[in-house]
Coordinates of C-alpha atoms in Angstrom, one line a residue:
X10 CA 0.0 0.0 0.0
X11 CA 1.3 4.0 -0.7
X12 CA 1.0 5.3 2.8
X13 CA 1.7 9.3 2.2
X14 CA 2.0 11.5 5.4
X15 CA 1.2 15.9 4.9
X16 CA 3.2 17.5 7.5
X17 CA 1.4 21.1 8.4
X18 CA 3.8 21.9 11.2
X19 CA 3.5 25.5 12.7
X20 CA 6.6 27.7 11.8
X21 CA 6.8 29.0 15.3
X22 CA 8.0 26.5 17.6
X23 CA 7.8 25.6 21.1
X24 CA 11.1 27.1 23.1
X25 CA 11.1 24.0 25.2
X26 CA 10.6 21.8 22.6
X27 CA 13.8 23.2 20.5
X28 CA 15.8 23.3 24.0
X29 CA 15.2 19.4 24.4
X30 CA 15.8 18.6 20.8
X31 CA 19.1 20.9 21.7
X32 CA 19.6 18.2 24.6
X33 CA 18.4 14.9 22.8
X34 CA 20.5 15.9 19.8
X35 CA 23.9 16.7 22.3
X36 CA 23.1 13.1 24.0
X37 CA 22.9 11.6 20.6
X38 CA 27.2 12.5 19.9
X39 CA 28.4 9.0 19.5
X40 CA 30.9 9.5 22.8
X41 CA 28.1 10.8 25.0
X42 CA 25.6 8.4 24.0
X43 CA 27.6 5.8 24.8
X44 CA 28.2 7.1 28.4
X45 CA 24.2 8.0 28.9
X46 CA 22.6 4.3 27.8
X47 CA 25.7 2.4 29.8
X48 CA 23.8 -0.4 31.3
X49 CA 20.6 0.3 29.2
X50 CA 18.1 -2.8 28.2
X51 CA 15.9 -2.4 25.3
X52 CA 13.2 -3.0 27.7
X53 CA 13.8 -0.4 30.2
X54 CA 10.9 1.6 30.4
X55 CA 11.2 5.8 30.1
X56 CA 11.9 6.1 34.1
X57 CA 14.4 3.3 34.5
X58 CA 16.1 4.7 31.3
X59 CA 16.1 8.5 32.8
X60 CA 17.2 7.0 36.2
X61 CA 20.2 4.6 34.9
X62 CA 21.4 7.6 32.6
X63 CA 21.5 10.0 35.7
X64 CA 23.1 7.4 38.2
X65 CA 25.5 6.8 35.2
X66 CA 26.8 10.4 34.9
X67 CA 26.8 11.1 38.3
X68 CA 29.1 7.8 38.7
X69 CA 31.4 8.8 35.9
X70 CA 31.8 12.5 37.4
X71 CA 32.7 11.0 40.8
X72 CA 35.2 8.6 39.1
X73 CA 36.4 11.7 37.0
X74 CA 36.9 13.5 40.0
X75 CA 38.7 10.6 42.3
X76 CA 41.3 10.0 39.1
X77 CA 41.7 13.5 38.7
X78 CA 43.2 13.7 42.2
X79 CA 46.4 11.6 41.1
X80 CA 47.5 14.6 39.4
X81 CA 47.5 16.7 42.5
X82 CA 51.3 17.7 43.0
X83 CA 50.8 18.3 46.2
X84 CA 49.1 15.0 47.0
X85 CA 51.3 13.0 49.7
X86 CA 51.9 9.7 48.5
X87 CA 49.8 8.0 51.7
X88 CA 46.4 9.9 49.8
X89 CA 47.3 8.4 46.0
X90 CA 47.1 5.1 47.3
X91 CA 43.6 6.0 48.8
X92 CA 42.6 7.5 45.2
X93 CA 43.8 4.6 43.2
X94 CA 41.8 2.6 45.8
X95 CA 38.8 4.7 45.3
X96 CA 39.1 4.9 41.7
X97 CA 39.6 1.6 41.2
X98 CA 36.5 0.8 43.4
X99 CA 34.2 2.9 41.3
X100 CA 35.3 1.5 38.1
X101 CA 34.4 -2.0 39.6
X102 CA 31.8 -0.6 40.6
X103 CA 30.7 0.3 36.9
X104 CA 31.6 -2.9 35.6
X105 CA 29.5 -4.8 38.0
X106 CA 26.8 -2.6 37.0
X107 CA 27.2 -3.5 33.4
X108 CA 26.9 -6.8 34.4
X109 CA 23.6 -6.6 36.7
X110 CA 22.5 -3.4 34.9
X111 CA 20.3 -2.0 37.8
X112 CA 20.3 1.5 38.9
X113 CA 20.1 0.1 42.7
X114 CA 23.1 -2.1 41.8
X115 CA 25.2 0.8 40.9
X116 CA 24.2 2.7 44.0
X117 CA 25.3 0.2 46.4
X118 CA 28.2 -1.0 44.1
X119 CA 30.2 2.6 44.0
X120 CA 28.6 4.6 46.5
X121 CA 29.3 2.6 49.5
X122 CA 33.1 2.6 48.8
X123 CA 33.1 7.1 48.2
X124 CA 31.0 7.4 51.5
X125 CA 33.9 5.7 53.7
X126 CA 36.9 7.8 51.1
X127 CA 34.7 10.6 52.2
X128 CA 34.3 9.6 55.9
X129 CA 38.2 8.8 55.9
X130 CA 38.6 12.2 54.4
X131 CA 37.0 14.1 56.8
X132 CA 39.1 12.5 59.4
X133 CA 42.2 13.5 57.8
X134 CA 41.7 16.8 56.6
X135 CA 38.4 17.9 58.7
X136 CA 36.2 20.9 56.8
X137 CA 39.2 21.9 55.1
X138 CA 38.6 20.0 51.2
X139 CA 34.7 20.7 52.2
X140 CA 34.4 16.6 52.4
X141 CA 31.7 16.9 54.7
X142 CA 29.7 18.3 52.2
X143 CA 29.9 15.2 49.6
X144 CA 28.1 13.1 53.0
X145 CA 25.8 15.4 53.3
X146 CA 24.5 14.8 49.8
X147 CA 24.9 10.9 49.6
X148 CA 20.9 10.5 51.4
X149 CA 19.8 13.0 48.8
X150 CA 21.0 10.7 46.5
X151 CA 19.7 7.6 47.4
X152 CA 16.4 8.8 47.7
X153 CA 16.2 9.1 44.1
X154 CA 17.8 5.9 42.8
X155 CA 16.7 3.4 45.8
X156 CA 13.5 5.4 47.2
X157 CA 12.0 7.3 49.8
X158 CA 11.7 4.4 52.1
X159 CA 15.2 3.0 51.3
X160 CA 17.1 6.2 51.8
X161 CA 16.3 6.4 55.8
X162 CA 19.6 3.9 56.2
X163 CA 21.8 6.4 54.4
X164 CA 20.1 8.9 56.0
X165 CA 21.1 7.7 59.6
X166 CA 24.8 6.2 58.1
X167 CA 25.4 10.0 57.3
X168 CA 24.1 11.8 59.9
X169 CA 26.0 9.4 62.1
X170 CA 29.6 9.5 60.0
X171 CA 28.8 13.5 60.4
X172 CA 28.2 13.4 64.5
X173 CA 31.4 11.1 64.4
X174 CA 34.1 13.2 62.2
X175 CA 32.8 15.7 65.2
X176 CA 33.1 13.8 68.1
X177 CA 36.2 12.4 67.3
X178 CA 38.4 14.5 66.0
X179 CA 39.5 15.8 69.4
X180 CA 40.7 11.8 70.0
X181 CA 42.3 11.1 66.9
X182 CA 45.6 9.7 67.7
X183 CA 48.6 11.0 66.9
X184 CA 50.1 9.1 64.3
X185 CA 52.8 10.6 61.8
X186 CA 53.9 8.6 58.2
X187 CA 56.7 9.2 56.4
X188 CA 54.5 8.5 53.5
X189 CA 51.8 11.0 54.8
X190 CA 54.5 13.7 54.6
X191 CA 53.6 16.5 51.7
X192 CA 52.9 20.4 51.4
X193 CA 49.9 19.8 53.3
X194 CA 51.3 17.6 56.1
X195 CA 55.0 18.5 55.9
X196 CA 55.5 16.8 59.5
X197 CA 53.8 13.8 58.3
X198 CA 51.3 13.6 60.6
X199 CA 48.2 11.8 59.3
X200 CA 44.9 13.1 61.3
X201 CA 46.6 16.6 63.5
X202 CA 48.7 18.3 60.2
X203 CA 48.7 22.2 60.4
X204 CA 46.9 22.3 57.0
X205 CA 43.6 20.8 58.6
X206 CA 40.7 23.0 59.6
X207 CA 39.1 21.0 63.0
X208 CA 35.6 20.4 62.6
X209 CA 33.6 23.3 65.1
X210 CA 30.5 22.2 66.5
X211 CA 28.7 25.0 64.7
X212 CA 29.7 23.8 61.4
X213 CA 28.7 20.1 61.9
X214 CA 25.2 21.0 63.6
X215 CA 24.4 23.1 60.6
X216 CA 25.9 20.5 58.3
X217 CA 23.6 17.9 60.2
X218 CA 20.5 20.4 60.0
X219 CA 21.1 20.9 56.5
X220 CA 21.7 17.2 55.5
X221 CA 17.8 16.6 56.8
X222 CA 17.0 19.6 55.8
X223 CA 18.0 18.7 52.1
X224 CA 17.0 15.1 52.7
X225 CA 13.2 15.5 53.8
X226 CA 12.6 18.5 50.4
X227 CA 14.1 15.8 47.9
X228 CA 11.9 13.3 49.7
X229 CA 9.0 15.0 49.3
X230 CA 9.4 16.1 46.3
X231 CA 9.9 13.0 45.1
X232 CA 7.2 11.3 46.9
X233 CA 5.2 14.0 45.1
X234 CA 6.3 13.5 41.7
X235 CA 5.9 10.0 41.7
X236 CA 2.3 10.8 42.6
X237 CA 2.1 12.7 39.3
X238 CA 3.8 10.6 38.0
X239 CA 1.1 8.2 38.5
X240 CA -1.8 10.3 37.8
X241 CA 0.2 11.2 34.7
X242 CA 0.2 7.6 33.8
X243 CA -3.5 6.9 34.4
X244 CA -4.8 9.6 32.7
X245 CA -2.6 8.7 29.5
X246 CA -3.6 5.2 29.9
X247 CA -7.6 6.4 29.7
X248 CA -6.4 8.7 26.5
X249 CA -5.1 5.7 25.0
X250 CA -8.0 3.6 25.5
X251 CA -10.0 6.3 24.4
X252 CA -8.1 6.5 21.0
X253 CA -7.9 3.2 20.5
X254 CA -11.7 3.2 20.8
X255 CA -12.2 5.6 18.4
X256 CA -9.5 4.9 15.8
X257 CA -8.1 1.9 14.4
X258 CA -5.2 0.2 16.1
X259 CA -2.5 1.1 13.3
X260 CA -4.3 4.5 13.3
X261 CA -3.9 4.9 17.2
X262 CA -0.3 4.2 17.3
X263 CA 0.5 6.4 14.5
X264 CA -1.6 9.7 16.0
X265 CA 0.3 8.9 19.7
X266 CA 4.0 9.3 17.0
X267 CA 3.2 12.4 15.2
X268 CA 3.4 15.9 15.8
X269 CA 1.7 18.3 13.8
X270 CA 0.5 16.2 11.3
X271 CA -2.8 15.0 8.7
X272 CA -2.2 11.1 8.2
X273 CA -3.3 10.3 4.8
X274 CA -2.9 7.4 2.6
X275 CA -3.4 6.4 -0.9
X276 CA -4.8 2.6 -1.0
X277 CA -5.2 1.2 -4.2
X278 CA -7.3 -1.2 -3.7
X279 CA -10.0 -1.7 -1.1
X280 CA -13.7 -3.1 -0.9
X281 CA -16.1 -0.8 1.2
X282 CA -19.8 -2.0 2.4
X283 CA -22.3 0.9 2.4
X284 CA -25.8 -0.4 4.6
X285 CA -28.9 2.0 5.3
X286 CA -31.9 0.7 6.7
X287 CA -35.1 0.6 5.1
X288 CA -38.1 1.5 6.9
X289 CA -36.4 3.9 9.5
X290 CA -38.0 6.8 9.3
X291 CA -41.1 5.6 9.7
X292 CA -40.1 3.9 12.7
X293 CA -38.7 7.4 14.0
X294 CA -42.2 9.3 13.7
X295 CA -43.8 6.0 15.5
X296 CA -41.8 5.6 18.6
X297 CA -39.8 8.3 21.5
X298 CA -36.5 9.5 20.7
X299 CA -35.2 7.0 23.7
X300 CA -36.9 4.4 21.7
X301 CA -35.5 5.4 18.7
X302 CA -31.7 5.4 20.0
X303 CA -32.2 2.0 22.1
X304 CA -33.0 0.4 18.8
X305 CA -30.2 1.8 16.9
X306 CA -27.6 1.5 19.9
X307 CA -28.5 -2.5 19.7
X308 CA -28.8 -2.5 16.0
X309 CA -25.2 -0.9 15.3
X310 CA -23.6 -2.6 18.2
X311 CA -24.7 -6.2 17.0
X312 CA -23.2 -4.8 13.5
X313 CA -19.7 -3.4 15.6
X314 CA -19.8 -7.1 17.0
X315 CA -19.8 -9.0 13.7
X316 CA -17.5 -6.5 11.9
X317 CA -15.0 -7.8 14.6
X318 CA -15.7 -11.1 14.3
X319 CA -14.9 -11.2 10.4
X320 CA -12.1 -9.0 11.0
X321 CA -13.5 -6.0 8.7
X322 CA -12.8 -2.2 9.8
X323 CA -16.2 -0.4 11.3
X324 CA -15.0 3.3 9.9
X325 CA -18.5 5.0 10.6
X326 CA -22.3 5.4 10.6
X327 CA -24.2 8.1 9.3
X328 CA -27.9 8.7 10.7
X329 CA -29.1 5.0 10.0
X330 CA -26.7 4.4 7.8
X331 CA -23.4 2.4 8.1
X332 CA -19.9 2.1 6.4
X333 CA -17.2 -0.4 6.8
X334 CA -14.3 -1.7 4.4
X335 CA -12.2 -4.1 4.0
X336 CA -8.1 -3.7 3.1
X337 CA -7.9 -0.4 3.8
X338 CA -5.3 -0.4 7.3
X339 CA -1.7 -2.1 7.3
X340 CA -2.3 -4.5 9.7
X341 CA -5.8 -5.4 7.7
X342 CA -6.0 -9.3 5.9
X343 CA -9.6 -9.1 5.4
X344 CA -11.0 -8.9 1.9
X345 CA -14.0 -8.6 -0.4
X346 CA -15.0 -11.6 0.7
X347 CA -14.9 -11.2 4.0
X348 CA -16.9 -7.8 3.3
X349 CA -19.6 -10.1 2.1
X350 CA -20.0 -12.3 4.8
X351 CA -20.8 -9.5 7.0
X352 CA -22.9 -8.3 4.9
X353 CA -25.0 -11.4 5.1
X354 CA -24.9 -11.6 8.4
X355 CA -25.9 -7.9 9.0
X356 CA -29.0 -8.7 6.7
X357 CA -29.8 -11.6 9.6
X358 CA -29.2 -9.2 12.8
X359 CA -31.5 -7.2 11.5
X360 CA -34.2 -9.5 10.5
X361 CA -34.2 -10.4 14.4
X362 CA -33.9 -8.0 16.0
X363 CA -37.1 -5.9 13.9
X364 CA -38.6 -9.5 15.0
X365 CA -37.8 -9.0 18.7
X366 CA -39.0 -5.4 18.6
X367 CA -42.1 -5.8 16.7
X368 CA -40.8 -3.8 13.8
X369 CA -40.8 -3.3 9.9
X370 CA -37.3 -2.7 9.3
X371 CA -34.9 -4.2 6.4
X372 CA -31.7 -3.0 5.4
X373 CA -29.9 -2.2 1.9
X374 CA -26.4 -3.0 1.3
X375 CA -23.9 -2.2 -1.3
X376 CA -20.2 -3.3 -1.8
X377 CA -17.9 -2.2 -4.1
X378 CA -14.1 -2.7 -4.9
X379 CA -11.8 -0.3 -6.1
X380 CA -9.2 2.6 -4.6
X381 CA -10.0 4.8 -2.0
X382 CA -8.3 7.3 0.4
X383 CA -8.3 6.9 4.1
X384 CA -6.8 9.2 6.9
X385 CA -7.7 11.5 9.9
X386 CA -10.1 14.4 9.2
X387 CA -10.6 17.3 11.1
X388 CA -9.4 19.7 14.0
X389 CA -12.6 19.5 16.4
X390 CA -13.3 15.9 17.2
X391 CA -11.2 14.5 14.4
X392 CA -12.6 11.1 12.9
X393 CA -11.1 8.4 10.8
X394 CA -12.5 8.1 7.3
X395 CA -12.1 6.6 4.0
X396 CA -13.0 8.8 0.7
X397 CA -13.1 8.7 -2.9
X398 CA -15.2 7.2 -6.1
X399 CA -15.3 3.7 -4.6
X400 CA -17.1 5.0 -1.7
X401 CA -19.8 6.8 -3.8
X402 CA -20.0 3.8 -5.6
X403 CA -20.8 2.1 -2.4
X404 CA -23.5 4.3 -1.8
X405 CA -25.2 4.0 -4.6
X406 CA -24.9 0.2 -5.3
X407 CA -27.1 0.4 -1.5
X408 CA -29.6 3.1 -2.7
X409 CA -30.9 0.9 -5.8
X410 CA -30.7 -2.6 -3.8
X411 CA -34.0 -4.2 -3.2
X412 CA -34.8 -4.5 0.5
X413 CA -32.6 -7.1 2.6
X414 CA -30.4 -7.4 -0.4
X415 CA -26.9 -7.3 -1.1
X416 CA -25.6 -5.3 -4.7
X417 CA -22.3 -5.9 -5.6
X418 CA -20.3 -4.4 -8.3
X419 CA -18.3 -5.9 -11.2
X420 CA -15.3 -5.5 -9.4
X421 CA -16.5 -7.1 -6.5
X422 CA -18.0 -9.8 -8.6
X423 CA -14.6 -10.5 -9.5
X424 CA -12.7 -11.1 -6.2
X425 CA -16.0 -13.4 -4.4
X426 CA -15.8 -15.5 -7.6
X427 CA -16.2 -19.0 -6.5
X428 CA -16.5 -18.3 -2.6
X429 CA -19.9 -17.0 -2.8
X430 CA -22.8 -17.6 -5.2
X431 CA -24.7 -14.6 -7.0
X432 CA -27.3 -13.4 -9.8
X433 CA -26.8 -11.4 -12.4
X434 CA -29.5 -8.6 -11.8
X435 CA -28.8 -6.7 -15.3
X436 CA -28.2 -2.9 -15.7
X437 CA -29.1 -0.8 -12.8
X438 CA -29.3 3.4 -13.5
X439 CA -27.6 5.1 -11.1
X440 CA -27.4 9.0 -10.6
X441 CA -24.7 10.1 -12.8
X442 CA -23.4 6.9 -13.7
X443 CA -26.4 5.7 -16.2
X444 CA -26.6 2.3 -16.5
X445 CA -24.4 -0.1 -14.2
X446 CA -24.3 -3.7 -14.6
X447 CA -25.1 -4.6 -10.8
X448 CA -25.1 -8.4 -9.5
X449 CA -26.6 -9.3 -6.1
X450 CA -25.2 -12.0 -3.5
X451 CA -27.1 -15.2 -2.3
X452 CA -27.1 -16.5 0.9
X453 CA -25.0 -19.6 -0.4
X454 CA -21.5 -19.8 0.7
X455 CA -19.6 -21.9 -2.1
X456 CA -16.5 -22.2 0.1
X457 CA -15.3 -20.4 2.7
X458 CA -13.8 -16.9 2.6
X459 CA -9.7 -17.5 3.1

C-alpha cells in the first residue's frame, strides 16, 4: 500500500521543545551516548532509562573526579594510594553494573566505597577540602535511585559518620607517616597536620541540619512526583484507551508518534460496504427518541460485533446508515469476501432483532471494490475516514438494492468468484453513472472466505 503523510507543522516552535531537541540531539554524539545508555536494556521503560542515565553520569563524574586527584602535586603519597583505591572501586563498581544493569546495583556498588573515602577524608583533613559536604548529599541521592523508604539507612549512616568526624576529631591519635609527609602535612602527621581545619561544633550542627534539611525536600518532592507521575500515567492510559476506541489500532499508534501532522494514505485497492436501513423513518415518527436510539444503539452494536468477528474495519455510521471496508489499514487481511460475509450476516441481525422489537425494518447493502483514500479528518473531534469514487459507488450500489439485499459491483463480482454464489440482476441506472451492470449475493457460501 502508498502510505503518504502531509506535515502542516506550525513555523513558530515551542522554546522548550527546541531546548530538548538541543539536549536529545547533544546526547545523541556517538561518545556521550555511549556514556548515557551504559547499562541500558531495550526493555527499560522511560523512568528506569532517565534514572540509569542520571546514576551513570553522576558515577562517571565521581570517578572523574577521584582520578583526577592523582595529578594533584601536592598530594602525599599516603592519599594516592587512597585514590587509586577509590578509583579503582568505582570503576568496579561500573563494571558490575554493566553486568547486573540495575540503577540500585550501581548505588550500592560505587557509592558505599566514596561514603567511607569521604568519611576517611573528613578525618584527615576535617572541613578543610569541604568533604563533609559530599556526605551530606549521599541521602539526597539515594532517595532518588533506591526510594524514599530505602534512603532512611543512608540517612542515619550520614548523619551518624557526620556526628562522628565531630566527636572524634579531638581523639584522633597521633600518628605521623613518612609516606603522609607533603605540602599539606610536611611533619607527616596523618589526622593533627597544620593544614587541617578542625571540625567546630557550629559547622557540623548546621551540616547535620542541613543534611535533613536537604533530605526530607528531595523526599517530598519526590514522593510528590511520583504521585504525578502516577496520575500522569493513568490519565494517559484512559487517553489511549479512548483513541484506541475511536480509531483503528494502526491509526492509534501512528496519531500517539506524530506531531503536527494529517495522516493520509493512498490505498489502491479496497472493498467498502455501504448499509442503510429501510423503513427507518417511519419507525422514528412512531416511537420516543429513547426508543429510537435504544434500537439503533442494539442495532449498530450487534453490527460493531460482527465486523469484529470477520475482521473487517467499522470506519463510521451516518444517521441510520453504516460504512465499513475491507483492506484499507496495514495490519488489515480481510477482503471482499470477508466484506460479504458480514454483509449477510448484518441482513440476519436485522431481521431479528425488527422481529424482537415488533418492527418493519430491512436494510440495503452495497459493496464495491476499487481505490480509495483513508486518513484523519478534522481539527474538532477528528474522525477516521475513507474517501473517494469507490465510496460513492458504495453508496449507490445500496440506494438501488431491493430490501434485505446485497448489490455488488463488477469489481467485486470478481474477487468473491467461486466463494460466494450470485445473480446477475442486469443494468441498474444510477445518478450520474447511467446504466451499471449490478449483481446481487445469495445466501450460499460456495466455500469459505480464506
Amino acid at each position: 500500500m502508498m502510505r503518504a503523510e502531509v506535515s502542516i507543522r506550525s513555523p513558530e516552535s515551542d522554546p522548550r521543545r527546541q531546548r530538548a531537541a538541543a539536549i536529545r540531539a547533544l546526547l545523541q554524539v556517538p561518545p556521550l551516548y555511549k556514556v548515557v545508555t551504559f547499562g541500558q536494556d531495550p526493555s527499560d521503560d522511560d523512568r528506569t532509562r532517565r534514572l540509569k542515565t542520571m546514576a551513570v553520569i553522576v558515577a562517571v563524574v565521581m570517578t572523574l573526579f577521584s582520578a583526577s586527584m592523582l595529578f594533584v602535586p601536592e598530594r602525599s603519597l599516603f592519599l594516592r594510594r587512597l585514590d587509586v583505591l577509590i578509583v579503582a572501586a568505582e570503576v568496579n563498581g561500573l563494571f558490575w553494573y554493566w553486568r547486573i544493569r540495575t540503577a540500585p546495583s550501581l548505588f550500592y556498588l560505587v557509592v558505599p566505597p566514596y561514603f567511607a573515602f569521604m568519611a576517611f577524608s573528613a578525618l584527615i583533613n576535617g572541613t578543610t577540602e569541604g568533604d563533609h559536604f559530599a556526605i551530606m548529599l549521599i541521602p539526597t541521592a539515594a532517595v532518588v535511585i533506591l526510594g524514599p523508604d530505602r534512603a532512611l539507612g543512608w540517612l542515619a549512616a550520614a548523619l551518624a559518620t557526620l556526628f562522628a568526624v565531630y566527636s572524634l576529631d579531638p581523639y584522633l591519635p597521633h600518628w605521623t607517616f613518612e609516606s603522609v609527609r607533603s605540602v599539606g602535612h610536611p611533619d607527616g602527621s596523618l589526622f593533627h597536620s597544620a593544614y587541617k581545619q578542625h571540625p567546630t561544633f557550629l559547622e557540623m550542627e548546621t551540616t547535620i541540619y542541613a543534611t535533613i534539611l536537604f533530605f526530607f525536600i528531595t523526599r517530598s518532592a519526590y514522593i510528590q512526583l511520583t504521585r504525578m507521575g502516577e496520575q500522569i500515567k493513568a490519565e494517559k492510559a484512559k487517553v489511549d484507551q479512548l483513541m484506541d476506541a475511536v480509531y483503528p489500532a494502526s491509526v492509534s499508534e501512528r496519531l500517539k508518534v506524530t506531531d503536527g501532522q494529517i495522516i493520509a494514505d493512498d490505498i489502491p485497492e479496497a472493498s467498502v460496504l455501504y448499509a442503510d436501513l429501510e423503513g427507518f423513518s417511519r419507525f422514528t415518527k412512531q416511537n420516543d427518541p429513547q426508543d429510537v436510539v435504544a434500537f439503533l444503539d442494539a442495532m449498530f452494536g450487534r453490527f460493531d460485533m460482527l465486523a469484529e468477528h470477520h475482521g473487517v474495519e467499522k470506519i463510521k455510521t451516518i444517521g441510520d446508515g453504516y460504512l465499513a471496508a475491507s483492506g484499507v489499514l496495514a495490519e488489515d487481511t480481510s477482503d471482499a469476501a470477508d466484506l460479504c460475509a458480514l454483509g449477510l450476516d448484518m441482513i440476519h441481525a436485522v431481521q431479528v432483532l425488527s422481529k424482537v422489537h415488533g418492527v418493519s425494518i430491512g436494510v440495503r447493502i452495497g459493496i464495491h471494490t476499487g481505490p480509495v483514500m483513508a486518513g484523519v479528518m478534522g481539527r474538532k473531534r477528528p474522525h477516521f475516514d475513507i474517501w473517494g469514487g469507490t465510496v460513492n459507488m458504495a453508496h449507490r450500489l445500496q440506494a438501488t438494492a431491493p430490501r434485505n439485499t446485497i448489490q455488488i459491483s463488477e469489481e467485486t463480482c470478481g474477487r468473491v468468484a467461486g466463494v460466494f454464489d450470485f445473480k446477475h440482476r442486469g443494468d441498474v441506472r444510477m445518478k450520474g453513472l447511467g446504466f451499471v451492470p449490478c449483481w446481487t449475493l445469495k445466501p450460499t457460501l460456495l466455500k469459505a472466505a480464506a
